[in-house]
Short mmCIF file of C-alpha atoms in Angstrom, two decimals:
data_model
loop_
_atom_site.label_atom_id
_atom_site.label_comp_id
_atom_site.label_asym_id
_atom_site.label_seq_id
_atom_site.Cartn_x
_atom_site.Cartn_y
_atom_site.Cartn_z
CA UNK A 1 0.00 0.00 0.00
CA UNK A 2 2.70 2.19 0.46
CA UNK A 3 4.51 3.22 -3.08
CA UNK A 4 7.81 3.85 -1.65
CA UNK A 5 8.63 0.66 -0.55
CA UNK A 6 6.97 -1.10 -3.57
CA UNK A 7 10.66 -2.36 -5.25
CA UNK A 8 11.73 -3.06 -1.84
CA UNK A 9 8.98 -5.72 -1.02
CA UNK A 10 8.59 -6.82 -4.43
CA UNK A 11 12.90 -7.86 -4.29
CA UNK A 12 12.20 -9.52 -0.25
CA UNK A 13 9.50 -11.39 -2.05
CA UNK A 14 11.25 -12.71 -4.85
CA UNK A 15 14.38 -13.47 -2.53
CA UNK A 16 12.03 -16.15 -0.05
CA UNK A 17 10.67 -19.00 -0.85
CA UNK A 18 6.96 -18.47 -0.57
CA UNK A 19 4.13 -21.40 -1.13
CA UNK A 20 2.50 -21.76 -4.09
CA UNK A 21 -0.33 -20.41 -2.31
CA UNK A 22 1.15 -17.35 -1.28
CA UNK A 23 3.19 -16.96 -4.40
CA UNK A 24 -0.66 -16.91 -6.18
CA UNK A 25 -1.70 -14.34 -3.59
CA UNK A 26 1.01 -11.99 -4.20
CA UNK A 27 1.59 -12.26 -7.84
CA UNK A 28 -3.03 -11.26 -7.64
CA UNK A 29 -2.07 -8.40 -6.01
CA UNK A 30 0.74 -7.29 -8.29
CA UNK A 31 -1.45 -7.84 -10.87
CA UNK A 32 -3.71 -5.37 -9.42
CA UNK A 33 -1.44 -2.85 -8.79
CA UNK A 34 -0.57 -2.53 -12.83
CA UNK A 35 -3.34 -0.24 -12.79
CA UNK A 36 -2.93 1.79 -10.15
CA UNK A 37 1.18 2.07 -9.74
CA UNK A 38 3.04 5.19 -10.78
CA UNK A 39 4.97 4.16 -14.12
CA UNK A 40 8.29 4.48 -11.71
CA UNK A 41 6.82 1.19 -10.38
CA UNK A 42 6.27 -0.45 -13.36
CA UNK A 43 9.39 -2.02 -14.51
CA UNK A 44 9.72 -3.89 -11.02
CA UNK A 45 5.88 -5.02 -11.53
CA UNK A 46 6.85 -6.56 -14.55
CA UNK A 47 9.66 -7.68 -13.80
CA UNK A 48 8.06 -9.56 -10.70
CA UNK A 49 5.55 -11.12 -12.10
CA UNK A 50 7.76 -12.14 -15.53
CA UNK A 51 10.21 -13.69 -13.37
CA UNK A 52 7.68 -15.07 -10.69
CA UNK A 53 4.49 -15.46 -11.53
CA UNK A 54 3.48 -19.01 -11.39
CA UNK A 55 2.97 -21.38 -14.48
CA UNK A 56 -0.94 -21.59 -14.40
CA UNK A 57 -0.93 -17.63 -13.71
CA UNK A 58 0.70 -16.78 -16.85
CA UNK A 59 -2.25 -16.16 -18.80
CA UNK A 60 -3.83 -14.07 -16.30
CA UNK A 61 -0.57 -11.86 -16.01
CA UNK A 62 -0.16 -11.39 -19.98
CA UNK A 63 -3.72 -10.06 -20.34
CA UNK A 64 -3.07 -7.77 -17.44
CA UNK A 65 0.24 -6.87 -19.04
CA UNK A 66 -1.49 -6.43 -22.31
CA UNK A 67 -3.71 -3.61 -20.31
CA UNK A 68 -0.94 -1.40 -19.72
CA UNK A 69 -1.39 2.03 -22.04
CA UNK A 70 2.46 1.52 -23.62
CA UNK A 71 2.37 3.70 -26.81
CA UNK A 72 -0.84 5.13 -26.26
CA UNK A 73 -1.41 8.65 -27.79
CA UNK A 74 -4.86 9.06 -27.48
CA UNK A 75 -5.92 7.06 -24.60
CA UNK A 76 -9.08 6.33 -26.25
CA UNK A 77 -7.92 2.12 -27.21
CA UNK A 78 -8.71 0.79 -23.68
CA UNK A 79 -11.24 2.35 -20.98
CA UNK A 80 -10.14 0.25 -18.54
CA UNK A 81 -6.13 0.36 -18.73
CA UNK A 82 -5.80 2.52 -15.56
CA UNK A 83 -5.79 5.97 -17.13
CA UNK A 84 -2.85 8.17 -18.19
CA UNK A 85 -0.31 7.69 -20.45
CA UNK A 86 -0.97 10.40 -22.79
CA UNK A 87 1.50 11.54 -25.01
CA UNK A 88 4.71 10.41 -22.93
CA UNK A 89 3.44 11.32 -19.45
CA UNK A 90 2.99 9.69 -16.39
CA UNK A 91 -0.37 9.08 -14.15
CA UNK A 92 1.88 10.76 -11.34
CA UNK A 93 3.39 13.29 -13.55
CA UNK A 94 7.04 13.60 -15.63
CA UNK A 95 8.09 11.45 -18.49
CA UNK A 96 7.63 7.67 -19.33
CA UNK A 97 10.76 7.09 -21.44
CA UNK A 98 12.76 5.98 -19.16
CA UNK A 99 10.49 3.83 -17.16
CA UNK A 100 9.21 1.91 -20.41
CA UNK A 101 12.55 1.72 -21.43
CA UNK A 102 13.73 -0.64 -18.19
CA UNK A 103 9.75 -2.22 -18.90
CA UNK A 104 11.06 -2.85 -22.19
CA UNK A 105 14.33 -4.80 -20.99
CA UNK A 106 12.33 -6.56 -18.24
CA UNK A 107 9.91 -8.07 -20.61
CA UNK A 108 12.18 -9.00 -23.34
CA UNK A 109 14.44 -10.83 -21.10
CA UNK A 110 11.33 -12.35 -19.17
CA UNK A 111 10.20 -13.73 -22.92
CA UNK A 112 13.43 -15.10 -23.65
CA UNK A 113 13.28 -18.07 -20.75
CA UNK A 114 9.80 -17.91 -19.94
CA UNK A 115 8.15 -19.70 -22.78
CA UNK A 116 4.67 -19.92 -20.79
CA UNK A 117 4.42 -16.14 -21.05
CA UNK A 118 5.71 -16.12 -24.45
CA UNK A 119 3.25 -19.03 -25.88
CA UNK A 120 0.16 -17.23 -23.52
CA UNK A 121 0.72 -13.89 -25.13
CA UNK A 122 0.86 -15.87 -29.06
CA UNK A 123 -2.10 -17.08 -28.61
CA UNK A 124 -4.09 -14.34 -26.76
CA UNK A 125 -3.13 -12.20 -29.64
CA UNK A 126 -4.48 -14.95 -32.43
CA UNK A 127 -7.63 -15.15 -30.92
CA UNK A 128 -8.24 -11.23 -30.48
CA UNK A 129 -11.08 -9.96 -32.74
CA UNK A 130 -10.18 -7.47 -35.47
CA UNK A 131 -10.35 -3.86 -34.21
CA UNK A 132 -9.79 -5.02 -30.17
CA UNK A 133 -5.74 -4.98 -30.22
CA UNK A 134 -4.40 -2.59 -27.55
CA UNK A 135 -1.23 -0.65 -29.02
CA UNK A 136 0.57 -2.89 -25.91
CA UNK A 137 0.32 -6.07 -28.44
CA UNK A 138 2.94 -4.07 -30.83
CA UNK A 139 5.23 -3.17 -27.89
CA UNK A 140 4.73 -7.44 -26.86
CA UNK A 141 4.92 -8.41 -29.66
CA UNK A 142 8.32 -6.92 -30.46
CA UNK A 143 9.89 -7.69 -26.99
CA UNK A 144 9.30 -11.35 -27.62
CA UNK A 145 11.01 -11.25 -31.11
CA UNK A 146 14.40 -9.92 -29.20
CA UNK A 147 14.96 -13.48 -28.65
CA UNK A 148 16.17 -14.73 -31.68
CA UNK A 149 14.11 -18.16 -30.91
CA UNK A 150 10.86 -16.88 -30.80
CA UNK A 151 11.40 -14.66 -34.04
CA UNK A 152 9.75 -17.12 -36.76
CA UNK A 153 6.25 -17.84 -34.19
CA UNK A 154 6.04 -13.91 -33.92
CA UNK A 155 6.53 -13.46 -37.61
CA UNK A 156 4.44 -15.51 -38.33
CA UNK A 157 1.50 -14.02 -35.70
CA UNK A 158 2.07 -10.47 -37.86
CA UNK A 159 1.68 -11.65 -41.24
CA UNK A 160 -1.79 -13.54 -39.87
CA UNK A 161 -3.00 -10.20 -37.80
CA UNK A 162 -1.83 -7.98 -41.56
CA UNK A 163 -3.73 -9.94 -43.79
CA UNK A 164 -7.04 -10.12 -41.59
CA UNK A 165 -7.22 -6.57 -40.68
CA UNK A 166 -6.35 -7.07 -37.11
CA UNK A 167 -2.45 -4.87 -37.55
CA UNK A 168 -3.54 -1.87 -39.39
CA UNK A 169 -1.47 1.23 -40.01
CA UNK A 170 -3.55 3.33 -37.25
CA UNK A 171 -2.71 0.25 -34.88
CA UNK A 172 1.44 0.95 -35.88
CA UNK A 173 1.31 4.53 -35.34
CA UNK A 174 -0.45 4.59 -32.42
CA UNK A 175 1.76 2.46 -30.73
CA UNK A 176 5.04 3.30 -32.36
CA UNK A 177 4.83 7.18 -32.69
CA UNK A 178 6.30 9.44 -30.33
CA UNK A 179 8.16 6.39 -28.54
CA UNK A 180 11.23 5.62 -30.42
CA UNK A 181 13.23 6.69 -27.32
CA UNK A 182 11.72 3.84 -24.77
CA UNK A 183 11.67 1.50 -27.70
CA UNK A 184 15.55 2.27 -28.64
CA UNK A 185 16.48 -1.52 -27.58
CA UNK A 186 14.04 -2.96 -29.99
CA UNK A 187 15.32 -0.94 -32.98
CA UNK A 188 17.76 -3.35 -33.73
CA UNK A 189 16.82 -7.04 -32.14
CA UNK A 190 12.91 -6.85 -33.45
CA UNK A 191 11.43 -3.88 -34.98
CA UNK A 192 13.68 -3.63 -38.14
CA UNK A 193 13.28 -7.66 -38.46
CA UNK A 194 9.57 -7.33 -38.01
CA UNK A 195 9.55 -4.94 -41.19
CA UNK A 196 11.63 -6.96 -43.08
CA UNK A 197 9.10 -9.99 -42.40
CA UNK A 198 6.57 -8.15 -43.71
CA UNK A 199 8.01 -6.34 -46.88
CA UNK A 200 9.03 -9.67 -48.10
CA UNK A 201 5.47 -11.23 -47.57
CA UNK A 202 3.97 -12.32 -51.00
CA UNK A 203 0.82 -11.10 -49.56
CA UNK A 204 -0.47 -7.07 -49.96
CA UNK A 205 -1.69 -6.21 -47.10
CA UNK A 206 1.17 -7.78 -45.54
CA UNK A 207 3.85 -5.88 -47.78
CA UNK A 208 1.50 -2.84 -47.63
CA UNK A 209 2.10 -2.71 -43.68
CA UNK A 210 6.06 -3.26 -43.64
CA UNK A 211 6.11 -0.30 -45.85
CA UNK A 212 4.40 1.64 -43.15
CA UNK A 213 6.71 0.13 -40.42
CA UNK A 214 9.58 1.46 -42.22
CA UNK A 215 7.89 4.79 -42.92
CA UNK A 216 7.55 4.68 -39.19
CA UNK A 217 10.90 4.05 -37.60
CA UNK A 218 12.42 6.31 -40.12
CA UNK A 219 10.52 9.10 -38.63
CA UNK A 220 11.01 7.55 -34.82
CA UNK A 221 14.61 6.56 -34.97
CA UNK A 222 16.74 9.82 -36.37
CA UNK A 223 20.35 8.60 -35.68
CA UNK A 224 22.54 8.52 -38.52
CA UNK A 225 23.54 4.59 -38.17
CA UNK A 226 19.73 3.80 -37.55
CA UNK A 227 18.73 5.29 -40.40
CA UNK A 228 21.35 4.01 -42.94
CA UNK A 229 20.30 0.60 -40.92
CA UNK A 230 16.89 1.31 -42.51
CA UNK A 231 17.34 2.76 -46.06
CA UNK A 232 20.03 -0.28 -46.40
CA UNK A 233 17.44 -3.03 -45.17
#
């Protein structure tokens, strides 16, 4: 209850060996406190309940995950994702950057040993409905393809979401605009492979979006070395 010693508990926690019972218990109320938590808190949320969270809990914790507004410019994708987050700033005040940044590295190094999370969030994404995907599934989806083993199932997942409708350029830009600061580790290790996945899809819609993802971290990403990574790819 009291934000300031959040981290602190969370790292006691994770350093005793609870019951599986009590591990349940805590990882709930982590869970709940996505929604409420400063985004200072975040990254040791996440990180918690990547690293902890029981096996059966792992579909619970990516939907709750999925809630959080990363990328969100308008606010307007998800009622019920605990507010804020509009353009850059914080429910508590000052810029998300660098919080989503150390997010960023929590989840993607969560994703590359836990394959629960990683095959929960797969198929919670498959079986979303056209027009329902929160701009988190972008940020997800690309902290799961850091690990070079789990690149071909989440290629895969983006061709299938372009050619039904479900990725659509509004979907990119929400997400991906504004952000290319917290997503700086995924400009190399996903995003750029993601757009190359795409591009070279025999499908339109498909090839239509990587275009747009390039378009897009051209504009995000303005170092010089970035952008001859882009123009060259």
């Amino acid at each position: 209850e009291d934000p300031t010693l959040l981290i602190t508990c969370l790292d006691a926690i994770g350093s005793l060996p609870p019951s599986e019972q009590q591990l349940e218990d805590v990882t709930r109320d982590a869970m709940e406190a996505l929604s409420t938590v400063d985004s200072w808190g975040l990254p040791a949320l996440t990180t918690f309940l990547i690293n902890h969270c029981p096996r059966g809990m792992a579909r619970d914790v990516v939907e709750e995950i999925r809630k959080l507004p990363l990328g969100s410019i308008d606010g307007d994708d998800d009622g019920d994702n605990g507010g804020g987050g509009e353009d850059g700033t914080t429910r508590g005040g000052g810029s998300t950057n660098g919080s989503e940044a150390l997010m960023i590295e929590s989840l993607s190094r969560g994703m590359t040993h836990r394959s629960d999370i990683t095959a929960n969030l797969l198929k919670a994404i498959k079986e979303t409905a056209r027009g329902h995907h929160p701009p988190a599934d972008i940020w997800l989806l690309a902290c799961c393809a850091s690990a070079p083993h789990n690149r071909t199932q989440v290629k895969s997942v983006v061709k299938s979401k372009a050619n039904d409708g479900g990725f659509t350029s509004q979907l990119l830009r929400t997400s991906l605009c504004g952000n290319g600061v917290a997503l700086t580790s995924l400009f190399a290790t996903s995003l750029c492979d993601m757009a190359d996945g795409l591009l070279r899809s025999s499908d339109s819609a498909s090839c239509e979006l990587g275009v747009i993802l390039y378009e897009i971290l051209f504009e995000e990403f303005k170092e010089p070395m970035q952008r001859q990574e882009i123009v060259g790819s």
